[in-house]
mmCIF file of C-alpha atoms and ligand atoms in Angstrom:
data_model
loop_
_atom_site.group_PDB
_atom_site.id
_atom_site.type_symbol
_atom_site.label_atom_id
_atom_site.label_comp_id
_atom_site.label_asym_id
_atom_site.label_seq_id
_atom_site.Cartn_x
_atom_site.Cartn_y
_atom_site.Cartn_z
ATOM 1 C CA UNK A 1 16.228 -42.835 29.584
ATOM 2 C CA UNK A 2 15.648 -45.099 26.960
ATOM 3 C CA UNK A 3 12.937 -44.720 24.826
ATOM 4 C CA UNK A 4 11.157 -47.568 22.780
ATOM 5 C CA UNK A 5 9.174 -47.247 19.927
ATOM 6 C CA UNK A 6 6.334 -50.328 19.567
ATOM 7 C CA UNK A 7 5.982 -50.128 16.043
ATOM 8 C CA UNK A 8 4.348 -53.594 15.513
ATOM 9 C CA UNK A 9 2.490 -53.757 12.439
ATOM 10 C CA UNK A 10 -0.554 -54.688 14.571
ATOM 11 C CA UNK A 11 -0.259 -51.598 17.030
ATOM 12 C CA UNK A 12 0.171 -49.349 14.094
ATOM 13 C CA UNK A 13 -3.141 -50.299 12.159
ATOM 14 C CA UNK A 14 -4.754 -49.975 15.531
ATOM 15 C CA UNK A 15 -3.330 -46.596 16.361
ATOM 16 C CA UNK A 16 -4.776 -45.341 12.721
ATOM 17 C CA UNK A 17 -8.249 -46.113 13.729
ATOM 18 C CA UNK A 18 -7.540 -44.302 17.418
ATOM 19 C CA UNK A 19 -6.384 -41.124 15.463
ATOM 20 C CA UNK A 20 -9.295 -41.390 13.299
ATOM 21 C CA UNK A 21 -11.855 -38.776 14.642
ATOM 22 C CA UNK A 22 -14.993 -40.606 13.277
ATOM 23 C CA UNK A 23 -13.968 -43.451 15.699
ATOM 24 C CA UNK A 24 -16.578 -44.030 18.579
ATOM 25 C CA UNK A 25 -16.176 -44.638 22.234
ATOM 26 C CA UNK A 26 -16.614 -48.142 22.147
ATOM 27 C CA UNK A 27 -14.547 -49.038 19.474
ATOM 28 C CA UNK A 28 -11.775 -46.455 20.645
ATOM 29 C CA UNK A 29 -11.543 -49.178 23.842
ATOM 30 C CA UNK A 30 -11.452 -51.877 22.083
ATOM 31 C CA UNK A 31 -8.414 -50.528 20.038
ATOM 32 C CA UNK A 32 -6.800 -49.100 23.099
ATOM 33 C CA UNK A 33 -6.962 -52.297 24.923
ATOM 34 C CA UNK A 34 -5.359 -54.011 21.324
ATOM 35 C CA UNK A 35 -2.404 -51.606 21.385
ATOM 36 C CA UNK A 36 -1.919 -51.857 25.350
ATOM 37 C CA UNK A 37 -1.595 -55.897 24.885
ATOM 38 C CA UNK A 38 1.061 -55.041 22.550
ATOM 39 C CA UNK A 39 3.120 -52.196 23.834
ATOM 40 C CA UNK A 40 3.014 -54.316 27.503
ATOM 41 C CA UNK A 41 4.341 -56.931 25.735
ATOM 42 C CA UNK A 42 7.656 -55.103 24.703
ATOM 43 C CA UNK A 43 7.629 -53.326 27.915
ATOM 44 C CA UNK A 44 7.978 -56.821 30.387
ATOM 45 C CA UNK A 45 10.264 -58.374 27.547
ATOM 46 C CA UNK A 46 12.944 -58.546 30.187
ATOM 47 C CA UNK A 47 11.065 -59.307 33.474
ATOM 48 C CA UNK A 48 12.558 -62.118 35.511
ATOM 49 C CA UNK A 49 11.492 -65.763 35.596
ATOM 50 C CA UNK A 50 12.523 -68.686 37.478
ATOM 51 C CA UNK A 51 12.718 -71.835 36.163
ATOM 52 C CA UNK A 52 10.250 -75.181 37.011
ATOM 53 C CA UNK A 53 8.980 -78.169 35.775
ATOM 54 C CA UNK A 54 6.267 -79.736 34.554
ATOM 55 C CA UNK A 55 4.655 -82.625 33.836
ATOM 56 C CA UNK A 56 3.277 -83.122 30.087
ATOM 57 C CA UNK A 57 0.743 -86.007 29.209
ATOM 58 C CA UNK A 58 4.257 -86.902 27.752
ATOM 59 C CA UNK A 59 6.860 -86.699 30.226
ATOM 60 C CA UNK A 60 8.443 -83.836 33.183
ATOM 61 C CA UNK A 61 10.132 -81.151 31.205
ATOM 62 C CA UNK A 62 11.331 -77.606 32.308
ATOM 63 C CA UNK A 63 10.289 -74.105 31.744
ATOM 64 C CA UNK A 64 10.427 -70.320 33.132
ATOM 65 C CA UNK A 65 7.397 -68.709 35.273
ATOM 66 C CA UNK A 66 7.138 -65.313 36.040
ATOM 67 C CA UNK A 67 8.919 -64.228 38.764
ATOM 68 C CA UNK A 68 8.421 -60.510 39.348
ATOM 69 C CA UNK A 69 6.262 -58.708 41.446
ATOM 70 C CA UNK A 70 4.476 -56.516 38.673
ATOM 71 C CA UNK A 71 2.461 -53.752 39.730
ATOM 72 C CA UNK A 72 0.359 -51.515 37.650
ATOM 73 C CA UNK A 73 -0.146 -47.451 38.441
ATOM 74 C CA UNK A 74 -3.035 -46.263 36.251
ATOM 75 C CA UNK A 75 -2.883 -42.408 36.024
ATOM 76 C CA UNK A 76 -6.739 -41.477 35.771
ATOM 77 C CA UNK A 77 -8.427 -41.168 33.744
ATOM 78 C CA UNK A 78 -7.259 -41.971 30.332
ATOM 79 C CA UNK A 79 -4.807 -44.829 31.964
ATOM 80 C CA UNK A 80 -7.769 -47.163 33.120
ATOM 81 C CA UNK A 81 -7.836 -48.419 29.757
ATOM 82 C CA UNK A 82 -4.903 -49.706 29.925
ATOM 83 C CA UNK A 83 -5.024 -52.019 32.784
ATOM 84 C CA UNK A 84 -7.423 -54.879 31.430
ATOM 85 C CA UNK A 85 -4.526 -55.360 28.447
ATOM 86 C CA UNK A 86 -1.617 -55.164 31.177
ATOM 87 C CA UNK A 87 -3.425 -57.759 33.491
ATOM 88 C CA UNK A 88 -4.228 -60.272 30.589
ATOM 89 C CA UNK A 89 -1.061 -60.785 30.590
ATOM 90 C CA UNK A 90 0.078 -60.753 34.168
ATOM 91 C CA UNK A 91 -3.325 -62.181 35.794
ATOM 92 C CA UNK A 92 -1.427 -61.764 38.958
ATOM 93 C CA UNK A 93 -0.628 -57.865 39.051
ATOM 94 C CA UNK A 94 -1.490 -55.670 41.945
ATOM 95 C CA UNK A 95 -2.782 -52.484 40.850
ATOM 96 C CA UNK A 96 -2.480 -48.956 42.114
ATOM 97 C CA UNK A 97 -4.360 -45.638 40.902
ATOM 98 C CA UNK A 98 -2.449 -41.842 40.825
ATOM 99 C CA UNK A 99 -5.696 -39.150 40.125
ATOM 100 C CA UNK A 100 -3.969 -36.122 38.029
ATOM 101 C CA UNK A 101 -5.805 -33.334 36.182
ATOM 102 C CA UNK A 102 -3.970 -31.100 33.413
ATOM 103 C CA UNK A 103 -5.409 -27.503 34.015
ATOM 104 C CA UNK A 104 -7.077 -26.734 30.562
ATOM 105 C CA UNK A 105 -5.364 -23.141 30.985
ATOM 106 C CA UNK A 106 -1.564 -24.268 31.692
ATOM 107 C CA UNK A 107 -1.467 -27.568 31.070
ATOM 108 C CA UNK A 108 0.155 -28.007 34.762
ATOM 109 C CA UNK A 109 -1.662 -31.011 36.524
ATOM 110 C CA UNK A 110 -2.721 -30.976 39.836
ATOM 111 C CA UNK A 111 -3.210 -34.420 41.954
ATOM 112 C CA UNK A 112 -6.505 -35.422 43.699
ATOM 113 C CA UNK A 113 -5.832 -39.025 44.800
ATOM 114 C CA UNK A 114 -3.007 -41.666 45.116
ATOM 115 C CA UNK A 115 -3.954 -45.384 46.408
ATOM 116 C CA UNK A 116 -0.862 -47.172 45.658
ATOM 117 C CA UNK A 117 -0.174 -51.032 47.028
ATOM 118 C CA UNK A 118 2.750 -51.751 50.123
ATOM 119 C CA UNK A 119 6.032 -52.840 48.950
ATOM 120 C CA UNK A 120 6.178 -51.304 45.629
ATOM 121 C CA UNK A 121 10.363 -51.587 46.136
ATOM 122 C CA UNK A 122 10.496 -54.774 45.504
ATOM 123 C CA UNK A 123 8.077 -54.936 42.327
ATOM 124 C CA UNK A 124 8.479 -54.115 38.985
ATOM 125 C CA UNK A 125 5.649 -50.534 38.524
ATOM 126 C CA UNK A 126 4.063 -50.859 34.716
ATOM 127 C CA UNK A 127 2.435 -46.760 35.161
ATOM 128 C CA UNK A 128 0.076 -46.946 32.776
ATOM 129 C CA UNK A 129 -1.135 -43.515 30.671
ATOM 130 C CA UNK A 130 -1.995 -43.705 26.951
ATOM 131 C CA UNK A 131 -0.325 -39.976 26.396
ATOM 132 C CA UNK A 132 3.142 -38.214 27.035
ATOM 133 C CA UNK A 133 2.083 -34.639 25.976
ATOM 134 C CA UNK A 134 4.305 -32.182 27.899
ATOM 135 C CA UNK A 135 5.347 -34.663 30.652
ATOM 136 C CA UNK A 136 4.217 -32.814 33.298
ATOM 137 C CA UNK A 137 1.596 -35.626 34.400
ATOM 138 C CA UNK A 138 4.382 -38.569 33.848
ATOM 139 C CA UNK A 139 7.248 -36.789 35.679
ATOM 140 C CA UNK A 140 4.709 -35.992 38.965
ATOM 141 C CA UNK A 141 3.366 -39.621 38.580
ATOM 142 C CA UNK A 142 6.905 -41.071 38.785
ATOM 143 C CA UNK A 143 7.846 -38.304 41.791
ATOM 144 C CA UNK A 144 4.990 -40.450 44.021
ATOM 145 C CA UNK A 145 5.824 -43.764 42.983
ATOM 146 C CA UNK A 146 9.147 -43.220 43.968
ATOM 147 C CA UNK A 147 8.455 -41.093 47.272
ATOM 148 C CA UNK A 148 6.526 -44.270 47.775
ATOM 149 C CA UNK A 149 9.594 -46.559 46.896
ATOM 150 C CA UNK A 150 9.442 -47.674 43.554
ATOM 151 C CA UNK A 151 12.690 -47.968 41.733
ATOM 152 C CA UNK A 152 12.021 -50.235 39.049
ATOM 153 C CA UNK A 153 9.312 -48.079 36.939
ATOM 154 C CA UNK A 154 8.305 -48.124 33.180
ATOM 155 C CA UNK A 155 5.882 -45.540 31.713
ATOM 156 C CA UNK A 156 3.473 -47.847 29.025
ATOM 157 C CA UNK A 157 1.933 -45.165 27.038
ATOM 158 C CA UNK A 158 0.035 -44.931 23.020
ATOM 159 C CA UNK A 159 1.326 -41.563 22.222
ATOM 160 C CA UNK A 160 3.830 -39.368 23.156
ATOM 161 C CA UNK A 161 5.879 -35.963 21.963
ATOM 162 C CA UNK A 162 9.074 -35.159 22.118
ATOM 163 C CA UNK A 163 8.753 -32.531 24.214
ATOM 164 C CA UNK A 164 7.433 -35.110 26.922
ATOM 165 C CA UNK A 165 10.142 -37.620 26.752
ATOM 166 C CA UNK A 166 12.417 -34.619 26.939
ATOM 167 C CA UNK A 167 11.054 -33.274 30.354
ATOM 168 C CA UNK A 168 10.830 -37.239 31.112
ATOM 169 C CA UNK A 169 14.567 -37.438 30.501
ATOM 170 C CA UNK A 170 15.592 -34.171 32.384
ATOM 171 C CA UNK A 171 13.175 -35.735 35.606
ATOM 172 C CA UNK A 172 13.558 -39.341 35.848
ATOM 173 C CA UNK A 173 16.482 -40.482 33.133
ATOM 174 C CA UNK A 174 16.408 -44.248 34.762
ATOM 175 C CA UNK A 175 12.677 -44.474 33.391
ATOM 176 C CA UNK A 176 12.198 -46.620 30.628
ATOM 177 C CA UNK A 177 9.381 -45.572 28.185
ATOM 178 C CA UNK A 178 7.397 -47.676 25.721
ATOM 179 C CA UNK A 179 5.347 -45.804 23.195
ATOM 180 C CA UNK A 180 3.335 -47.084 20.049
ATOM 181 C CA UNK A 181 4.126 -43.495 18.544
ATOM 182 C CA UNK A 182 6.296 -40.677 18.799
ATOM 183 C CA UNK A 183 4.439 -37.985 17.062
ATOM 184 C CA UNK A 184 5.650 -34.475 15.877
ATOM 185 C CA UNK A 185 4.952 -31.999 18.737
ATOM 186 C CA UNK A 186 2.655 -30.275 21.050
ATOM 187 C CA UNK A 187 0.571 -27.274 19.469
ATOM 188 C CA UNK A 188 -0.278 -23.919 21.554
ATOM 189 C CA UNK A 189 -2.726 -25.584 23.831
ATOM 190 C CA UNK A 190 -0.444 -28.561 24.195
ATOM 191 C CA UNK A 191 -1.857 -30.983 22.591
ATOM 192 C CA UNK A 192 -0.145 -33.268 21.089
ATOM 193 C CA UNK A 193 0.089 -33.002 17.071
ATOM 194 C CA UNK A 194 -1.503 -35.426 14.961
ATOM 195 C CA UNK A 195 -1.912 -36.811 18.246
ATOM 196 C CA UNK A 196 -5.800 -38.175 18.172
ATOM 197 C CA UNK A 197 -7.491 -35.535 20.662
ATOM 198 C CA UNK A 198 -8.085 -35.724 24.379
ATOM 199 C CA UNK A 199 -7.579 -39.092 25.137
ATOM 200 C CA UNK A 200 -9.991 -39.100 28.443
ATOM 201 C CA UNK A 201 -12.850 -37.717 26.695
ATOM 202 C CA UNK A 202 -12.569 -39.855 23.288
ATOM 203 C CA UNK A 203 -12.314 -42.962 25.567
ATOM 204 C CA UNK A 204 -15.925 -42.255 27.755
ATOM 205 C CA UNK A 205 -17.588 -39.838 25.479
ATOM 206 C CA UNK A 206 -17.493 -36.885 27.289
ATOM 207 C CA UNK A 207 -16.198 -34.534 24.884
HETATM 208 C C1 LIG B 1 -4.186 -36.517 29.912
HETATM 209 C C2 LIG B 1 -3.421 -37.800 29.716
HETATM 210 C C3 LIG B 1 -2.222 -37.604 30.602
HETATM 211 C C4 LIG B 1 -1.957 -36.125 30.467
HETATM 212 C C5 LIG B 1 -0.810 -35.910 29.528
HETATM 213 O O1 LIG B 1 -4.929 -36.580 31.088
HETATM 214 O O2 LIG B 1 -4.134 -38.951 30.014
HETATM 215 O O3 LIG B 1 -2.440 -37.966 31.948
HETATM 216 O O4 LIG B 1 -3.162 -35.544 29.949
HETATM 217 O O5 LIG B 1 -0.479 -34.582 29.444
HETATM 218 P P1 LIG B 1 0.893 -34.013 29.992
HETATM 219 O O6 LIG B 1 1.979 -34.923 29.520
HETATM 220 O O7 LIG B 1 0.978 -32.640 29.373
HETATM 221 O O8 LIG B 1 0.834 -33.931 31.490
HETATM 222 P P2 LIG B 1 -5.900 -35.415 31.604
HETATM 223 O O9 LIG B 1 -5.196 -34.569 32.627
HETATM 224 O O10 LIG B 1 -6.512 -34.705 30.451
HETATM 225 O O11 LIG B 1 -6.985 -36.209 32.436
HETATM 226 P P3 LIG B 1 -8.077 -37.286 31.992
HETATM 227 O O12 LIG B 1 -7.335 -38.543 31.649
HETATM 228 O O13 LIG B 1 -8.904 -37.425 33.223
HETATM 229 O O14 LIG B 1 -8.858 -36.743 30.827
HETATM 230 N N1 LIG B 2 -3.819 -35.289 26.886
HETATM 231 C C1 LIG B 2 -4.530 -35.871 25.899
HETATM 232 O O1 LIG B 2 -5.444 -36.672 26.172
HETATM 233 N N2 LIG B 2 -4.204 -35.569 24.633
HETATM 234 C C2 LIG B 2 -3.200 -34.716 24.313
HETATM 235 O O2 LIG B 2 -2.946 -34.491 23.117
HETATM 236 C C3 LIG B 2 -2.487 -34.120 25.357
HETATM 237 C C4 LIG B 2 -2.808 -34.423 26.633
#
């Protein structure tokens, strides 16, 4: 499974201010959102295009469109911030939506609801969640899109551990992940460490 670190200069000041704990709600979206443009970015560097023309005030000239079917797959909650970023820059995107919980006790997560758009074979799935703590939410998020079809499937995420690309890895090695950080590990109540916190809760204030 490859694994690609965004380390853009631009992603990387943003990320500070997301670890920052002072950092309110509404600011903490508006950075999220910065760092989703940019890790999306990296992550549909390779999507196919077809080429056309067009006609300038000048003259007809050629170019390349889009020409995947891109999908989205938020896993709620913390992944809803990252579809606004993902759909500025494909307008176009269908979008799906995978409910998980991680028990505060185990950290195992537990699914309440999976709306997911037809034909998700033939499309190229961005799943969308800012962290990749112990992998258990990515690996049972990837286990529906593909009981649903998918086979083309990139995890988009802010922050993840090592012990989550490692369980990604075991799971789903043809996943491709794109990360603005790959911090140092998870700590007894698997969090991830220096991580920036619960994700969910920092993004709506409900800590
Ligand atoms: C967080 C996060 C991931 C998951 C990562 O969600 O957004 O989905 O934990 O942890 P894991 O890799 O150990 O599974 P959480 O379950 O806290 O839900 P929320 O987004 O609704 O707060
Ligand atoms: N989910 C979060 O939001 N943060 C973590 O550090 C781990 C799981």
């Amino acid at each position: 499974m490859p694994f690609h670190l965004v380390d853009h200069p631009i992603a990387q000041d943003a990320l500070v201010a997301l670890r920052d704990t002072s950092t309110r709600a509404s600011h903490f979206r508006r950075l999220a959102h910065r760092v989703g443009l940019i890790v999306a970015t990296e992550a549909t560097r390779d999507l196919a295009t077809r080429a056309t023309t067009v006609q300038t005030p000048l003259e007809q000239t050629t170019g390349q469109t889009v020409a995947a079917d891109v999908v989205i797959v938020a896993v709620l909650r913390a992944g809803l911030s990252l579809i606004d970023p993902v759909l500025d820059l494909l307008p176009g995107a269908r979008i799906g939506h995978i409910g998980l919980k991680r028990d505060e006790q185990t950290a195992k997560p537990a699914r309440y609801s999976v709306h997911l758009p037809e034909g998700l074979a033939d499309s190229t799935v961005l799943l969308v969640d800012p962290m990749l703590a112990t992998g258990g939410s990515a690996v049972m998020a990837i286990d529906v899109l593909k009981e649903a079809g998918a086979q083309d499937i990139r995890l988009l995420c802010i922050v993840a551990a090592p012990e989550g690309v490692q369980a990604l890895e075991r799971a789903h090695p043809d996943v491709a992940v794109f990360s603005s950080a790959l911090d140092r590990e998870l700590n007894g109540r698997k969090f991830i460490v220096p991580g920036l916190g619960d994700f969910g809760d920092r993004l709506y204030g409900t800590a």
